PDB file of C-alpha atoms in Angstrom:
ATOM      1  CA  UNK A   7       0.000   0.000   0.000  1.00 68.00           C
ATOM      2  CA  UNK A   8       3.415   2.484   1.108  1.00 73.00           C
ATOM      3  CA  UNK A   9       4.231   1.970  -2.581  1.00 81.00           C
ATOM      4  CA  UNK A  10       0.808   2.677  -4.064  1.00 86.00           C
ATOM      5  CA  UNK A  11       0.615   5.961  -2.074  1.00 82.00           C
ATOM      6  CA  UNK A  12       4.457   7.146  -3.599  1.00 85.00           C
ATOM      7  CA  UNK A  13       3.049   6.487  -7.141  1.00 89.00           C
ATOM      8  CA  UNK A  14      -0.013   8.236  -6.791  1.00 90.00           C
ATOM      9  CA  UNK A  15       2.029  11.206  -4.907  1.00 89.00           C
ATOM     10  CA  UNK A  16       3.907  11.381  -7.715  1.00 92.00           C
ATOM     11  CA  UNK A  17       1.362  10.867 -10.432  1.00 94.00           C
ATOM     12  CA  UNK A  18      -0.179  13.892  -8.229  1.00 94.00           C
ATOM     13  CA  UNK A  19       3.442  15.928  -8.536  1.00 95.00           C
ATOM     14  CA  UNK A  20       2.551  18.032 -10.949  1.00 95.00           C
ATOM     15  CA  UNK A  21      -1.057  19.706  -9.183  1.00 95.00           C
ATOM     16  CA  UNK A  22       0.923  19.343  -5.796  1.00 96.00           C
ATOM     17  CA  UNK A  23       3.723  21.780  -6.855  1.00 96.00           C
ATOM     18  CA  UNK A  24       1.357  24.669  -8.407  1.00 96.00           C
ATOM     19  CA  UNK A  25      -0.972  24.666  -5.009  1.00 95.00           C
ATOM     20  CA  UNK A  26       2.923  25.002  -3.538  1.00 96.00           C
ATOM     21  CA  UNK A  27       3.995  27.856  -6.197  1.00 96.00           C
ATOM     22  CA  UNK A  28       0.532  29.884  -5.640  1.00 95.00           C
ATOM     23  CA  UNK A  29       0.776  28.992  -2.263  1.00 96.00           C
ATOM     24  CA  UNK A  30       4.115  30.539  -1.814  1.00 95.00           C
ATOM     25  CA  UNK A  31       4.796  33.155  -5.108  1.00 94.00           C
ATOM     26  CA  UNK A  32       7.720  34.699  -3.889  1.00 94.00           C
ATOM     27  CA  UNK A  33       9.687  31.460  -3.277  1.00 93.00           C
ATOM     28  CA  UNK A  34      10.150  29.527  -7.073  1.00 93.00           C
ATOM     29  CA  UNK A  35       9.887  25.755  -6.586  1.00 94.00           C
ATOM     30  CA  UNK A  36      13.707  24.978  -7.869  1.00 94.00           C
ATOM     31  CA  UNK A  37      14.525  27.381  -4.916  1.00 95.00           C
ATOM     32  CA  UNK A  38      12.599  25.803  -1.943  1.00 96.00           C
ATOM     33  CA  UNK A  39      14.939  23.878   0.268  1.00 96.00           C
ATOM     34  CA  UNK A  40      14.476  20.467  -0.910  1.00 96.00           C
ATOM     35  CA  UNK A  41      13.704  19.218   2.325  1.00 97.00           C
ATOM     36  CA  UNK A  42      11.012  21.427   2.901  1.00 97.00           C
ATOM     37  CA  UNK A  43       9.758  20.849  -0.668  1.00 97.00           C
ATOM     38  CA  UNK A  44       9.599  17.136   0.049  1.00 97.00           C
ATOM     39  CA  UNK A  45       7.974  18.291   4.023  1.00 97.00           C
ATOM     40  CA  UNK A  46       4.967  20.368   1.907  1.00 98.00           C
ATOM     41  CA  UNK A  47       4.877  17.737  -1.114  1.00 97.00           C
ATOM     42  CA  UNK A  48       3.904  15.028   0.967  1.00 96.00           C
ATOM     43  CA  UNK A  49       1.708  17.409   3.331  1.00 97.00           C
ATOM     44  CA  UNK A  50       0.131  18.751   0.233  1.00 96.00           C
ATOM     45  CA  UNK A  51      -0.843  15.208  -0.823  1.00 95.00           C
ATOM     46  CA  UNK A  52      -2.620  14.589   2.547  1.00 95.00           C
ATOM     47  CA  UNK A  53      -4.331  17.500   2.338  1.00 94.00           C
ATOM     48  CA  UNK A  54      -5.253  17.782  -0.818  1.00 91.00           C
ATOM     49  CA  UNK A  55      -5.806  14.178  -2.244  1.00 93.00           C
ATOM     50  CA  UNK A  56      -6.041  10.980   0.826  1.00 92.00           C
ATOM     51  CA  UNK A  57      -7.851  13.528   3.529  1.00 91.00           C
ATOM     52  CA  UNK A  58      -7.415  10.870   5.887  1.00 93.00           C
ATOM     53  CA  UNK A  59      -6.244  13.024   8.545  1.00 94.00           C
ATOM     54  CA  UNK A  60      -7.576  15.977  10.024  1.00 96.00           C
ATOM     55  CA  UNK A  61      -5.994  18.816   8.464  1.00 95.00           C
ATOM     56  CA  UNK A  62      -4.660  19.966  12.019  1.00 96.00           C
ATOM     57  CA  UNK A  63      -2.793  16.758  12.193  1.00 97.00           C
ATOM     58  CA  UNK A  64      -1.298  17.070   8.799  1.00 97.00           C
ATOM     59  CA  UNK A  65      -0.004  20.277   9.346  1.00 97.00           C
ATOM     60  CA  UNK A  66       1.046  20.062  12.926  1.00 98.00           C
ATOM     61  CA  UNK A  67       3.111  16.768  11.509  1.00 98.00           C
ATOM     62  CA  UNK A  68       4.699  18.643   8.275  1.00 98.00           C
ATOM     63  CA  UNK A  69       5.417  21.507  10.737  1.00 98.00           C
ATOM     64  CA  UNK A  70       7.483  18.598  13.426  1.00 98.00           C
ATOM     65  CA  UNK A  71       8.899  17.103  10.868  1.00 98.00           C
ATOM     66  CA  UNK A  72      10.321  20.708   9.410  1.00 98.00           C
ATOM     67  CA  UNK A  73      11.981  21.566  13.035  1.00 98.00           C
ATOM     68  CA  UNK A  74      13.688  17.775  12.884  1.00 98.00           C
ATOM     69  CA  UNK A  75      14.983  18.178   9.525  1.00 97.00           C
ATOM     70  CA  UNK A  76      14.686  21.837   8.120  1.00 96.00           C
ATOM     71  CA  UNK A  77      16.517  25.040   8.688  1.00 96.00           C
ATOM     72  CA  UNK A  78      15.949  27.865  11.689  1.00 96.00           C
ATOM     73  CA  UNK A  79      12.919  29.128   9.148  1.00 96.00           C
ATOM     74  CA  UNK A  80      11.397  26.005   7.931  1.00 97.00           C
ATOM     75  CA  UNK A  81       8.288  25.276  10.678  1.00 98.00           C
ATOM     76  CA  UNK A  82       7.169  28.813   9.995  1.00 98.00           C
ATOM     77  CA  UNK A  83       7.699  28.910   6.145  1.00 97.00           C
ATOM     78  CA  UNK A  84       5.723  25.053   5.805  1.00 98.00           C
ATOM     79  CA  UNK A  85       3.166  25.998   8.431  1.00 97.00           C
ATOM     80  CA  UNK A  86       2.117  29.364   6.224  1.00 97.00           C
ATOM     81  CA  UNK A  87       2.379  27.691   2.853  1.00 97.00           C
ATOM     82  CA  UNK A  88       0.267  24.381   4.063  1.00 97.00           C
ATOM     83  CA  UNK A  89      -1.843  27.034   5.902  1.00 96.00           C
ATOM     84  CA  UNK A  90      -2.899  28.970   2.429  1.00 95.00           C
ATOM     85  CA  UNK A  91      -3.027  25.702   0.831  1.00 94.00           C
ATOM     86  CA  UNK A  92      -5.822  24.548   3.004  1.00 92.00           C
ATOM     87  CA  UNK A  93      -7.746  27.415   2.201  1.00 90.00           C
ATOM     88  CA  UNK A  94      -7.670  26.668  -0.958  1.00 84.00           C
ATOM     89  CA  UNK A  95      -8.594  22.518  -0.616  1.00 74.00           C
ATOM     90  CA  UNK A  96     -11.841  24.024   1.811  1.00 70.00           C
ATOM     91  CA  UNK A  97     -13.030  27.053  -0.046  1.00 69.00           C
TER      92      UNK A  97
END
């Protein structure tokens, strides 16, 4: 099932990275840091396409896993782009 979920992230790639680019305009997707592009891909995908999870949950994970792994800026730069994202998934 892991694998199943990877291929339909990916198949998803493409629709996951223009809610990130409108989500975020001023930050190009080549520039993101890549962990925090992989961090908002895979949030993105939760959000946006399974919506297993409560959104909350989603984005209080993405924003854990960004202080673990990410720079000094990364919890508050994935938190606001995930943020405007799910406005856009419930409006």
């Amino acid at each position: 099932a892991v694998n199943d979920d990877i291929a339909d992230m990916v198949a998803h790639l493409p629709t996951l990275d223009a809610a990130i680019a409108t989500a975020a305009p001023e930050w190009p997707i080549d520039k993101i840091a890549r962990i925090d592009l992989a961090i908002l891909r895979l949030a993105s995908y939760e959000l946006a396409v399974q919506k297993k999870e409560p959104p909350k949950v989603v984005i209080d994970e993405a924003i854990e896993l960004a202080k673990a792994y990410g720079n000094d800026s990364s919890p508050k730069f994935v938190n606001g782009v995930l943020g405007t994202i799910l406005k856009g998934v419930t409006e």
